[in-house]
C-alpha positions as protocol buffer text, in pm:
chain_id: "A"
residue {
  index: 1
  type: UNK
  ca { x: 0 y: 0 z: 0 }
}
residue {
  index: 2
  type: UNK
  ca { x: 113 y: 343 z: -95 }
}
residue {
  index: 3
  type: UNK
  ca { x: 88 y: 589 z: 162 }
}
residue {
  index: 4
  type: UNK
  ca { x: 103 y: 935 z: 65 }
}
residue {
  index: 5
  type: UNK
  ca { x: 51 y: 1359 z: 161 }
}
residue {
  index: 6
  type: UNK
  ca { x: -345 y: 1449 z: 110 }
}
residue {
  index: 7
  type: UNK
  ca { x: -208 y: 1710 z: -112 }
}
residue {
  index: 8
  type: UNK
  ca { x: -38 y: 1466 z: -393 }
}
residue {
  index: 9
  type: UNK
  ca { x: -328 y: 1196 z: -379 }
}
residue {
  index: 10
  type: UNK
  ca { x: -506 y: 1359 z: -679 }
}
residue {
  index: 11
  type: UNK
  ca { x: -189 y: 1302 z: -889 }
}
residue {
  index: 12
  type: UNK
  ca { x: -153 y: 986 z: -822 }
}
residue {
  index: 13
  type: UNK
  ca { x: -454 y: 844 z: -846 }
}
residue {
  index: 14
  type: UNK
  ca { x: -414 y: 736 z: -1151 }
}
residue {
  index: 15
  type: UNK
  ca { x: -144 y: 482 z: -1069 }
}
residue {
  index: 16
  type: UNK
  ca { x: -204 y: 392 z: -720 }
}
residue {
  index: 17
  type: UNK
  ca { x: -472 y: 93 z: -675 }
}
residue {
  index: 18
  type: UNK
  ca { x: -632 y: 266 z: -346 }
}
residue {
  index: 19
  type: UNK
  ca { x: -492 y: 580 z: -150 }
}
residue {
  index: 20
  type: UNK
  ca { x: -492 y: 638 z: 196 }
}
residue {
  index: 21
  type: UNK
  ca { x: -479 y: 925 z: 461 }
}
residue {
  index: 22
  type: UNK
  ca { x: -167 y: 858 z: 658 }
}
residue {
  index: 23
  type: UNK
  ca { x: -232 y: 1053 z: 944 }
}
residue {
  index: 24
  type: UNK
  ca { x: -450 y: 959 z: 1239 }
}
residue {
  index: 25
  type: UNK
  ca { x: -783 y: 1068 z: 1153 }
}
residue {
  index: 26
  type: UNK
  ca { x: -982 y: 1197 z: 1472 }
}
residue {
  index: 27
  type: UNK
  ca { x: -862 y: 1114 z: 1840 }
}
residue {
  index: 28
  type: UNK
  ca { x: -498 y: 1126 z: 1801 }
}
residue {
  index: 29
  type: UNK
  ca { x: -429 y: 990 z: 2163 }
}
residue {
  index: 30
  type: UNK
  ca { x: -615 y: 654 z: 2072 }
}
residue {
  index: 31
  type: UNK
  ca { x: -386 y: 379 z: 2110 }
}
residue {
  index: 32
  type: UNK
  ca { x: -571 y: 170 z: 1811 }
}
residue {
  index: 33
  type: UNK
  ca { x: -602 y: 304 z: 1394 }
}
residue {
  index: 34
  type: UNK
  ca { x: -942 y: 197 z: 1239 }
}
residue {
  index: 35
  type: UNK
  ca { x: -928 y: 178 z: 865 }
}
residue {
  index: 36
  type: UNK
  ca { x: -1255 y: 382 z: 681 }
}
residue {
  index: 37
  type: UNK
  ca { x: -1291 y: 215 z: 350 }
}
residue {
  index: 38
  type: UNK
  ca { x: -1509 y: 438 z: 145 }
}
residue {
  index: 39
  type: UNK
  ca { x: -1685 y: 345 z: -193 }
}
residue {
  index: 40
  type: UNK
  ca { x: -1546 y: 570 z: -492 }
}
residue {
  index: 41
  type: UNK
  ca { x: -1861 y: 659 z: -616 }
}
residue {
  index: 42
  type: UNK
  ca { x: -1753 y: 1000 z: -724 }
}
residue {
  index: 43
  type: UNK
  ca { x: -1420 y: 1168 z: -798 }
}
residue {
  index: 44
  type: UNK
  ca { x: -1132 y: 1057 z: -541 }
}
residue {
  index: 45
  type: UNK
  ca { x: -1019 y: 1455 z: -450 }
}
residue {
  index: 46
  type: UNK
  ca { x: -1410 y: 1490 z: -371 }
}
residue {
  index: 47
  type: UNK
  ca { x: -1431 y: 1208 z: -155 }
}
residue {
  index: 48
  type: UNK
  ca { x: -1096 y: 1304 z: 38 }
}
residue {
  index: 49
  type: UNK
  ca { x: -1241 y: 1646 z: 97 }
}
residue {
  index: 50
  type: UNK
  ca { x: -1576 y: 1502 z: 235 }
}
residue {
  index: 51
  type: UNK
  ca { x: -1467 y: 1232 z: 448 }
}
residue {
  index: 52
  type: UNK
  ca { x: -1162 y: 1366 z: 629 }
}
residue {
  index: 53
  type: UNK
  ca { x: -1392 y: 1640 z: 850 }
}
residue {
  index: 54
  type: UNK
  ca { x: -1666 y: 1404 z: 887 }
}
residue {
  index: 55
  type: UNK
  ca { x: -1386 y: 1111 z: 1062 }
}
residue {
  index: 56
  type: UNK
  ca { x: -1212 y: 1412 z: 1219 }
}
residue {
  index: 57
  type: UNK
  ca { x: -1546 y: 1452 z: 1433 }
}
residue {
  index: 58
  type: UNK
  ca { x: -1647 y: 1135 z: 1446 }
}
residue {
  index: 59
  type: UNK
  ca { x: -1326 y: 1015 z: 1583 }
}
residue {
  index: 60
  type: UNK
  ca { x: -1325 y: 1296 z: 1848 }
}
residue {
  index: 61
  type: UNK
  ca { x: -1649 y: 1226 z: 1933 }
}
residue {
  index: 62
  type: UNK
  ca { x: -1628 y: 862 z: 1956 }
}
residue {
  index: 63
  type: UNK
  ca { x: -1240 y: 845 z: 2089 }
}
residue {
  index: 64
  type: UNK
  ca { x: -1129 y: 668 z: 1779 }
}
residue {
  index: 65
  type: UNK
  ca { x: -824 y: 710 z: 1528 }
}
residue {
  index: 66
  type: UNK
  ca { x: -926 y: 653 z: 1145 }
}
residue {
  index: 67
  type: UNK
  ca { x: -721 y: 571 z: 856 }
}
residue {
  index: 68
  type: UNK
  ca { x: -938 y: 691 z: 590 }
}
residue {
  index: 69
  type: UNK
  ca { x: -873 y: 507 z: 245 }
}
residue {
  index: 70
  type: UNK
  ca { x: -1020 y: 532 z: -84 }
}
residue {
  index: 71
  type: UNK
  ca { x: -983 y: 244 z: -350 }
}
residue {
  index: 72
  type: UNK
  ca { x: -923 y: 420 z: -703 }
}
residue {
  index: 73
  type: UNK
  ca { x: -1286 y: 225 z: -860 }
}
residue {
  index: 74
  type: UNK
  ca { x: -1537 y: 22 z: -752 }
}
residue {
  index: 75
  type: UNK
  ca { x: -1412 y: -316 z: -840 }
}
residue {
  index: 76
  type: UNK
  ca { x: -1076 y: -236 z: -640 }
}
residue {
  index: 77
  type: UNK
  ca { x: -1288 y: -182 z: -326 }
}
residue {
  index: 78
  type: UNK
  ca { x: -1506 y: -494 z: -353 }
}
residue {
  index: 79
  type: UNK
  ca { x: -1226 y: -652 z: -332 }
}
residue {
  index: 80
  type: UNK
  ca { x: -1060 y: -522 z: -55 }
}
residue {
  index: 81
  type: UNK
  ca { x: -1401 y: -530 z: 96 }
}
residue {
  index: 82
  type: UNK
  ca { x: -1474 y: -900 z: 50 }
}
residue {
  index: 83
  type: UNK
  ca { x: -1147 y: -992 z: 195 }
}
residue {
  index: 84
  type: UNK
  ca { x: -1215 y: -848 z: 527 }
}
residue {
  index: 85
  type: UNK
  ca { x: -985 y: -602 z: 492 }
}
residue {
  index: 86
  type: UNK
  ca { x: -1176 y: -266 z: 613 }
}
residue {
  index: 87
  type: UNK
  ca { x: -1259 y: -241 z: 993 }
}
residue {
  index: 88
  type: UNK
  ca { x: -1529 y: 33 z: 861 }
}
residue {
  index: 89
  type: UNK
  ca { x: -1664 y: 100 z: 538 }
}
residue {
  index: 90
  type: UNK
  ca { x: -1933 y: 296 z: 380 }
}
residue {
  index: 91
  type: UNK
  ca { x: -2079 y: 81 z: 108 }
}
residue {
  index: 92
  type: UNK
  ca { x: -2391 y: 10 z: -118 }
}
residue {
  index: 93
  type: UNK
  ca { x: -2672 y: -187 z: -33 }
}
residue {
  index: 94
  type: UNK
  ca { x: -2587 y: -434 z: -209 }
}
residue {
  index: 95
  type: UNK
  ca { x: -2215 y: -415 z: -82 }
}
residue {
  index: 96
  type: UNK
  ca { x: -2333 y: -461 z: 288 }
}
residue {
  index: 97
  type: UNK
  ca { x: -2529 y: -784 z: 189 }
}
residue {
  index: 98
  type: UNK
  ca { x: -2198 y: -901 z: 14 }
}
residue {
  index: 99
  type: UNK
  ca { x: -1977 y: -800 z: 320 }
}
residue {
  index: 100
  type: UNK
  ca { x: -2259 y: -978 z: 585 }
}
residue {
  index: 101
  type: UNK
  ca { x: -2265 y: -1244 z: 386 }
}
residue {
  index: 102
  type: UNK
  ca { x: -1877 y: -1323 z: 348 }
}
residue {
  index: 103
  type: UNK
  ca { x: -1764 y: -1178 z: 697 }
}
residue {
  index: 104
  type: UNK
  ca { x: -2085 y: -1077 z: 881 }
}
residue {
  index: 105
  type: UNK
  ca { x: -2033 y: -712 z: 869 }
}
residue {
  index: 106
  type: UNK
  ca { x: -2270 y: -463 z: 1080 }
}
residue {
  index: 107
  type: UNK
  ca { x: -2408 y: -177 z: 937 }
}
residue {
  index: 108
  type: UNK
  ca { x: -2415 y: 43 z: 1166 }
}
residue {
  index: 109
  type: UNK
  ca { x: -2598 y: 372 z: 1020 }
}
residue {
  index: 110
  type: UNK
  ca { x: -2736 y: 502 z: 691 }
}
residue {
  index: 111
  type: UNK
  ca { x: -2920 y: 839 z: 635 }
}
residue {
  index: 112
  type: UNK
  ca { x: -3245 y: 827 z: 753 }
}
residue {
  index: 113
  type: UNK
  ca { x: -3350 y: 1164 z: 509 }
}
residue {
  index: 114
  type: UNK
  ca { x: -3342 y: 984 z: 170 }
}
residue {
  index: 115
  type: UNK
  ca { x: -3389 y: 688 z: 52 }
}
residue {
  index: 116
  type: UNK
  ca { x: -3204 y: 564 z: -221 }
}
residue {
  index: 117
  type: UNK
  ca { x: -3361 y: 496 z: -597 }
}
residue {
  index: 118
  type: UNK
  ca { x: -3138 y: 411 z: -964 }
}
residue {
  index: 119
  type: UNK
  ca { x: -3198 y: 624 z: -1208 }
}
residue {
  index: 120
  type: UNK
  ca { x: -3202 y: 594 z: -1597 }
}
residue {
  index: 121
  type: UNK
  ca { x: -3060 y: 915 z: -1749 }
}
residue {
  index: 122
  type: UNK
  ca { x: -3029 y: 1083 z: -2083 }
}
residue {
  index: 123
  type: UNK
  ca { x: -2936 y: 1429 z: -2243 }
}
residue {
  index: 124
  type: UNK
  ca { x: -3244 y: 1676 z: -2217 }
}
residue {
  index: 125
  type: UNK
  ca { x: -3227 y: 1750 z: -2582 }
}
residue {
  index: 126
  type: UNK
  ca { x: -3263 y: 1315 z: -2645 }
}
residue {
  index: 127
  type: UNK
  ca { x: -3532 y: 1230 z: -2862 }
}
residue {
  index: 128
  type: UNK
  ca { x: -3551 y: 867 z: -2620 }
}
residue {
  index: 129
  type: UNK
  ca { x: -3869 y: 914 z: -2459 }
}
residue {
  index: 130
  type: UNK
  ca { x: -3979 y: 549 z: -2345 }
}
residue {
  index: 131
  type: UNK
  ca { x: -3751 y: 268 z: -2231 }
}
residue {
  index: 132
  type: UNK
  ca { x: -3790 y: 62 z: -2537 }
}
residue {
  index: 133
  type: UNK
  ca { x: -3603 y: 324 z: -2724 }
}
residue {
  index: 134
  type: UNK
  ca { x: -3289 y: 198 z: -2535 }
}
residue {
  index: 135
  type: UNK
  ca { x: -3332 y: -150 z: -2723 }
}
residue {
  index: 136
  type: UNK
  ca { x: -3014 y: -238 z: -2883 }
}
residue {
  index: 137
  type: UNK
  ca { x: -2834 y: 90 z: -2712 }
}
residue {
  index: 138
  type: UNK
  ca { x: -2487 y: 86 z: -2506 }
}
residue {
  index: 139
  type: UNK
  ca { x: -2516 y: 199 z: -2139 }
}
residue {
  index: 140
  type: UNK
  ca { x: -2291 y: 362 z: -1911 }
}
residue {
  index: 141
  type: UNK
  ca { x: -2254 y: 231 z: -1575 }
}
residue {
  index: 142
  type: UNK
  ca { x: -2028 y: 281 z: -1283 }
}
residue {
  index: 143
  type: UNK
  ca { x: -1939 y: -62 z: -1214 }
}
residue {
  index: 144
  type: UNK
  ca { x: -2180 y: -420 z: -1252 }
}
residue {
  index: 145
  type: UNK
  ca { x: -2208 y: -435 z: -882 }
}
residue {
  index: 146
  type: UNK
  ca { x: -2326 y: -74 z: -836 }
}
residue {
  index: 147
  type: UNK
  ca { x: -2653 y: -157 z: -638 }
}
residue {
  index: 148
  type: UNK
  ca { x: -2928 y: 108 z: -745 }
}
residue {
  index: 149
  type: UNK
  ca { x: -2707 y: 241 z: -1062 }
}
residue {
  index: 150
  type: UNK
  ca { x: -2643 y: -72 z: -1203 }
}
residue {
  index: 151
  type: UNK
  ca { x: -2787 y: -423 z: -1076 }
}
residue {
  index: 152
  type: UNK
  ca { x: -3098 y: -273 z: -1060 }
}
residue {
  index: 153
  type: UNK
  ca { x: -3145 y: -123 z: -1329 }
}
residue {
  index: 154
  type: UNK
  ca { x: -2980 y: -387 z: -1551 }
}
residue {
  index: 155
  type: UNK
  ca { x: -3183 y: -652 z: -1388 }
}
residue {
  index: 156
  type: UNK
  ca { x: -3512 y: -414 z: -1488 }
}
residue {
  index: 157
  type: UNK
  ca { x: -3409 y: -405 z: -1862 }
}
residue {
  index: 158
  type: UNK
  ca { x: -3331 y: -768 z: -1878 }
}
residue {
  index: 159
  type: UNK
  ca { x: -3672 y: -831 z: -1753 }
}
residue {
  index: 160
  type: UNK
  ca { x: -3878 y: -631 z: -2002 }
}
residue {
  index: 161
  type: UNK
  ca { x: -3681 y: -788 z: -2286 }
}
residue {
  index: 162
  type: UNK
  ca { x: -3473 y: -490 z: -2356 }
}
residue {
  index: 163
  type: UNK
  ca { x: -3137 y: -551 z: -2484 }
}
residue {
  index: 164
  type: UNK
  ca { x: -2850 y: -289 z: -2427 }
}
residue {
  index: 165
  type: UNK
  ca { x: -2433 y: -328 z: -2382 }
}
residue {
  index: 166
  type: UNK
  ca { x: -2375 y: -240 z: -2083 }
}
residue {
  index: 167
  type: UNK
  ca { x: -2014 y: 8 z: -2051 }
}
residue {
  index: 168
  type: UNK
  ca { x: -1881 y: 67 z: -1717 }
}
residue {
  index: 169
  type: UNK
  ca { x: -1678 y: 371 z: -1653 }
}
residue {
  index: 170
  type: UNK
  ca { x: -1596 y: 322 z: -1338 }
}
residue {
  index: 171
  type: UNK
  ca { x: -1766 y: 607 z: -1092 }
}
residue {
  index: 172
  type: UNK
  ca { x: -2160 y: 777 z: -1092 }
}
residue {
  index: 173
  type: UNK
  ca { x: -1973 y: 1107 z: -1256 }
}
residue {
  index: 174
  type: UNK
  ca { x: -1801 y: 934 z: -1528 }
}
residue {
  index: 175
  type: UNK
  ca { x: -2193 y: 827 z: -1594 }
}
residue {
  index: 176
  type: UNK
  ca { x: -2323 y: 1167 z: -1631 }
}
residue {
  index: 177
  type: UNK
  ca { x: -2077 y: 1324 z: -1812 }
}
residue {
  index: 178
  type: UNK
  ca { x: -2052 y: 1029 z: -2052 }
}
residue {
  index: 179
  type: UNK
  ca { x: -2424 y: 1087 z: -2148 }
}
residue {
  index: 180
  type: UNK
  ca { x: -2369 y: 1437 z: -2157 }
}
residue {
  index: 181
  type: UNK
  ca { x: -2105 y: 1476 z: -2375 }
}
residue {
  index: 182
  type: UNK
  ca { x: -2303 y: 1219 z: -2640 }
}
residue {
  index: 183
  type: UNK
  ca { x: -2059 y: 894 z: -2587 }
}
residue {
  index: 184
  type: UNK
  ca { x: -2364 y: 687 z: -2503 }
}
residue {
  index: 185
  type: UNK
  ca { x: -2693 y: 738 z: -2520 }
}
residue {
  index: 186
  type: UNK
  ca { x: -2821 y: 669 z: -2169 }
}
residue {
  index: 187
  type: UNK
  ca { x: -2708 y: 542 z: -1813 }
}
residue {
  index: 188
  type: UNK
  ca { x: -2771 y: 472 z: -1511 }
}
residue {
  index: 189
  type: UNK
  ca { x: -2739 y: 705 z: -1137 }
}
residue {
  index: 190
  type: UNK
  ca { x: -2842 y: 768 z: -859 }
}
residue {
  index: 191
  type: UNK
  ca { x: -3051 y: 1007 z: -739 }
}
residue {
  index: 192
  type: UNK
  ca { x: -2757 y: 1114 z: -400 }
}
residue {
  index: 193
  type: UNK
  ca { x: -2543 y: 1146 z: -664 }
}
residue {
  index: 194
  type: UNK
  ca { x: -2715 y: 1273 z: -932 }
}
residue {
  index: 195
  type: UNK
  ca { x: -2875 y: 1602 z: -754 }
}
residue {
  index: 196
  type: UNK
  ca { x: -2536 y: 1671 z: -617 }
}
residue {
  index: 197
  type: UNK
  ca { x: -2393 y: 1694 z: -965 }
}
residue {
  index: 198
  type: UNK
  ca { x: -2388 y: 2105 z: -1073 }
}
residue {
  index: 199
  type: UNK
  ca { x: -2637 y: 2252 z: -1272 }
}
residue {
  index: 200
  type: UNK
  ca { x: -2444 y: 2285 z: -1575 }
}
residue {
  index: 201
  type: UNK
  ca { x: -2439 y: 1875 z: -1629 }
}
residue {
  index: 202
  type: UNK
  ca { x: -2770 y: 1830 z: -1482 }
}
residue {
  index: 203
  type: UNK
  ca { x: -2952 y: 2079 z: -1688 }
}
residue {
  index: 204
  type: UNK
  ca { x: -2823 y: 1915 z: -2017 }
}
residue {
  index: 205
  type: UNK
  ca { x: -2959 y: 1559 z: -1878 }
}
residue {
  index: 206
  type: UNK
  ca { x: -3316 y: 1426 z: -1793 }
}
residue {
  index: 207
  type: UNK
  ca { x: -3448 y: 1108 z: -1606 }
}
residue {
  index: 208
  type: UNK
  ca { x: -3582 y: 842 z: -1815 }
}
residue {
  index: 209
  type: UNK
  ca { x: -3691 y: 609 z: -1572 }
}
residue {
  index: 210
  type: UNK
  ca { x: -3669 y: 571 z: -1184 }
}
residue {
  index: 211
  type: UNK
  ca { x: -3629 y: 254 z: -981 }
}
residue {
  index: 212
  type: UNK
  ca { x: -3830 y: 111 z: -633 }
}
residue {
  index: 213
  type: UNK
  ca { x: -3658 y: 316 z: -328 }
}
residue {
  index: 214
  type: UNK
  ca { x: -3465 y: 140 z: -98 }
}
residue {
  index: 215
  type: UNK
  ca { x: -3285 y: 198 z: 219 }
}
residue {
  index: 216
  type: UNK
  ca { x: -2969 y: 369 z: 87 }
}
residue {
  index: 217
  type: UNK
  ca { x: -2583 y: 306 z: 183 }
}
residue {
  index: 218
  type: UNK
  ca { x: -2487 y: 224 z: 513 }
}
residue {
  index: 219
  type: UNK
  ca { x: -2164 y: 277 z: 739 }
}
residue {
  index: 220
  type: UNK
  ca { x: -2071 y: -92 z: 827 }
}
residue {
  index: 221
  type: UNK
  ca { x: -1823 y: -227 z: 1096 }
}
residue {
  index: 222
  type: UNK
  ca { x: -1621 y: -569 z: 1041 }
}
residue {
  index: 223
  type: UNK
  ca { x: -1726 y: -766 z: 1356 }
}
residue {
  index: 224
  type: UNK
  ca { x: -1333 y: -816 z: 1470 }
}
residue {
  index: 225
  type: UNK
  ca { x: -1397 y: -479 z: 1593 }
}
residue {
  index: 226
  type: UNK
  ca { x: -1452 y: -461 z: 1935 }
}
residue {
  index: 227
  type: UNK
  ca { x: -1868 y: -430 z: 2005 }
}
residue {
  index: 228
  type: UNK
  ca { x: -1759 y: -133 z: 2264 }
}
residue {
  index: 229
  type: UNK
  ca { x: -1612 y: 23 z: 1966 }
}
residue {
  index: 230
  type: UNK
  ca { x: -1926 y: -10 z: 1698 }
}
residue {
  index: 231
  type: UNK
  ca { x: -2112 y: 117 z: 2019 }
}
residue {
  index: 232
  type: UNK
  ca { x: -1888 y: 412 z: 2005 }
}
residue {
  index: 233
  type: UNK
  ca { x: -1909 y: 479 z: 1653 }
}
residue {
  index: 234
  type: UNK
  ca { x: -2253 y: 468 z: 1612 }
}
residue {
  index: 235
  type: UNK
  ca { x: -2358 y: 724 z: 1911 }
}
residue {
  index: 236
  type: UNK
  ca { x: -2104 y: 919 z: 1782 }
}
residue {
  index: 237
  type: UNK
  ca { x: -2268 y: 920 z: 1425 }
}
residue {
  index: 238
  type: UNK
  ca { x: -2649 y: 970 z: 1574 }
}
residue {
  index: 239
  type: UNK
  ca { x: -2495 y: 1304 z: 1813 }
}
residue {
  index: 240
  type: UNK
  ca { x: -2358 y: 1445 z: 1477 }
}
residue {
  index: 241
  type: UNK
  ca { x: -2687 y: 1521 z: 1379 }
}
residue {
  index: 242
  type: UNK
  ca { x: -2779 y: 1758 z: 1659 }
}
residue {
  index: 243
  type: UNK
  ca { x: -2490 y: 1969 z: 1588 }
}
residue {
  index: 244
  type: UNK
  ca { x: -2540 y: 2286 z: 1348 }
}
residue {
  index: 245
  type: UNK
  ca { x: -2194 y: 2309 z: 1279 }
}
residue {
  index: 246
  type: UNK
  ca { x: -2177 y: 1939 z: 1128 }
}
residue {
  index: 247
  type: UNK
  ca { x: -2483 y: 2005 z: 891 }
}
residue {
  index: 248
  type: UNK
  ca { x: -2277 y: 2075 z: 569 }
}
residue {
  index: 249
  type: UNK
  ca { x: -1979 y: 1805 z: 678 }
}
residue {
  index: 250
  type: UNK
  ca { x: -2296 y: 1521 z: 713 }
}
residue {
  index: 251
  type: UNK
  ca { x: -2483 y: 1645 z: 359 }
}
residue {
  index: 252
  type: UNK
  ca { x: -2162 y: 1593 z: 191 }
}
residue {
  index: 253
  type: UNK
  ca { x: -2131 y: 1225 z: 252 }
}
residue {
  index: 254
  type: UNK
  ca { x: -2483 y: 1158 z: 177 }
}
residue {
  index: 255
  type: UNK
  ca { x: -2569 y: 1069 z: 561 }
}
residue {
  index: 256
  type: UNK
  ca { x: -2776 y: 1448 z: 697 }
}
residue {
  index: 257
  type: UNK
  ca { x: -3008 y: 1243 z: 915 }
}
residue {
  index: 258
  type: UNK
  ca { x: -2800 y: 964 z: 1067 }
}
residue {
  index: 259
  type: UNK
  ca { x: -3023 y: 701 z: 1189 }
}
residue {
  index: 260
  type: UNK
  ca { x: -2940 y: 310 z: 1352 }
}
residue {
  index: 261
  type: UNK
  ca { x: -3040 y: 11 z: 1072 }
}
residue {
  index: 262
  type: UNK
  ca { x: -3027 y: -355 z: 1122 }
}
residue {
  index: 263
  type: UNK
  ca { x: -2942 y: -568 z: 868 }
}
residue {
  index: 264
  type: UNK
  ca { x: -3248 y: -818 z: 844 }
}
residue {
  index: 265
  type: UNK
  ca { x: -3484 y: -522 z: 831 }
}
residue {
  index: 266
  type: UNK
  ca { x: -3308 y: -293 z: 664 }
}
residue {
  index: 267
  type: UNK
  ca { x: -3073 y: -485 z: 392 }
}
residue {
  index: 268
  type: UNK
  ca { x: -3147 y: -861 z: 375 }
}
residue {
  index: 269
  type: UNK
  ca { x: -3490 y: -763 z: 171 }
}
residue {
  index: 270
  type: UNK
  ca { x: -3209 y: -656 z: -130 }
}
residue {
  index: 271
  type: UNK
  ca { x: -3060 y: -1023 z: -106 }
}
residue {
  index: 272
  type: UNK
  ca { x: -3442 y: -1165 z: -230 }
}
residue {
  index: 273
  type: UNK
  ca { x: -3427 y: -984 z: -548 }
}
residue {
  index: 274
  type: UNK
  ca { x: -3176 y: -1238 z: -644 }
}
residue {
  index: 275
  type: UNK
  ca { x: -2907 y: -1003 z: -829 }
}
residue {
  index: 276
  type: UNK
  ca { x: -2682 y: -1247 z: -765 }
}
residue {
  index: 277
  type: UNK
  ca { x: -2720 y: -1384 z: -1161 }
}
residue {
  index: 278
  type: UNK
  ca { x: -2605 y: -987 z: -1251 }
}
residue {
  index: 279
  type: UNK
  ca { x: -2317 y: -925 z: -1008 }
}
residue {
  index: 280
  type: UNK
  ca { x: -1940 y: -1018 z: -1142 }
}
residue {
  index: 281
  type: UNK
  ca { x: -1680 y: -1127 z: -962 }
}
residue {
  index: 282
  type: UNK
  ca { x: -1471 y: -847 z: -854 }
}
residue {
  index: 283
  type: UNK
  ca { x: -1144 y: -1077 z: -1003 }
}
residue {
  index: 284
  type: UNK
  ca { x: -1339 y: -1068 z: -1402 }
}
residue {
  index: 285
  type: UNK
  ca { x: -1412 y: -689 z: -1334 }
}
């Protein structure tokens, strides 16, 4: 692993298979590091810029150190995910019914505020109007296992007979800027990411077609960490929300209303839709 300055990470990103924040993230008296593995949904610099404040307080808050790191795509992190190597992570639905089901991980929190639906976009100006209009079309995607931006929606198509070639591109933005500069003519979102995106990419894109809302990403804890710990973590994530000052720090990371979810209630309902048959191994990704 390549640990490097905050400052450099964006230039090396694009040979370095995950970065990492060096420094002790949070309670810097802790005698134990925690490592924060966070889902590269969106650009890497982004994601540095979000997460570092949010563990800063969460760590003082819960008298924790974090190592925060950030695989470069998706495919990268299921991996690291699925072999147990984050102690936290923040991860898709889907992601968290991978990581229980391998190595039992908790999740912990998700945002209570918005629940999570896929999204089919194209560009405003697109004369595809009705889903069967996509027959025989390439769409972009940000990896196959992306839960509401991908399996779902792939799973959907497949289902009413519509067939597409599906082009990954490796992150939610890639997605919107690849149907917004023309290179495809559709793909598929979020809507946390999507609404986030400025107004000069999504004014020149529309929404096609909207999924079934589900409970969306969760924080998740791997259960060699200690349960005093996860206890820790989660109050400290539930206080966060009562603070003013955090308001901005918690909207950035797509968690404003930080609330406790189980995993039977909240997540195992994703493992009956059976997207197991569309997932890929994260070693053919």
């Amino acid at each position: 692993m390549k640990k490097i300055c905050f400052n450099f990470f964006v230039v090396l990103v694009l040979w370095t298979p995950f970065l990492t924040h060096s420094e002790c993230i949070g309670d810097i008296v802790a005698k134990k590091s925690y490592s924060v593995y966070v889902v590269p949904q969106t650009a890497i610099s982004q994601l540095y810029s979000y997460w570092v404040p949010l563990l800063e307080s969460l760590g003082k808050r819960s008298n924790q150190c974090f190592e925060l790191i950030v695989p470069a795509t998706i495919p990268i992190f299921e991996k690291q995910l699925l072999n147990g190597k984050a102690d936290f992570a923040f991860v898709n639905p889907y992601h968290a019914v991978m990581a229980f089901k391998a190595h039992q991980y908790v999740p912990l929190i998700a945002d209570g505020k918005n629940k999570l639906d896929g999204l089919i976009v194209v560009r405003a100006d697109s004369k595809i109007n009705e889903l069967k209009d996509l027959n025989h079309s390439k769409i972009a995607f940000p990896a196959p296992n992306a839960f509401a931006a991908s399996l779902l929606i792939r799973s959907f198509l497949m289902q009413k007979g519509i067939k597409f070639e599906p082009i990954y591109v490796k992150s939610h933005k890639n997605v919107y800027w690849s149907v917004m500069t023309g290179d495809v003519p559709a793909g598929g979102g979020v809507n946390n990411t999507f609404f986030r995106e400025p107004d000069e990419i999504k004014n020149q894109l529309r929404i096609l077609y909207k999924t079934p809302m589900f409970m969306p990403h969760p924080f998740i804890a791997n259960p060699r960490v200690p349960p005093s710990v996860q206890q820790a973590v989660q109050n400290a994530f539930l206080s966060m929300k009562n603070d003013p000052a955090l308001t901005e720090i918690l909207n950035n990371v797509q968690i404003p209303d930080p609330i406790a979810v189980d995993y039977r209630k909240d997540y195992m309902p994703i493992d009956k839709l059976i997207l197991e048959k569309f997932a890929v191994s994260s070693e053919n990704q």
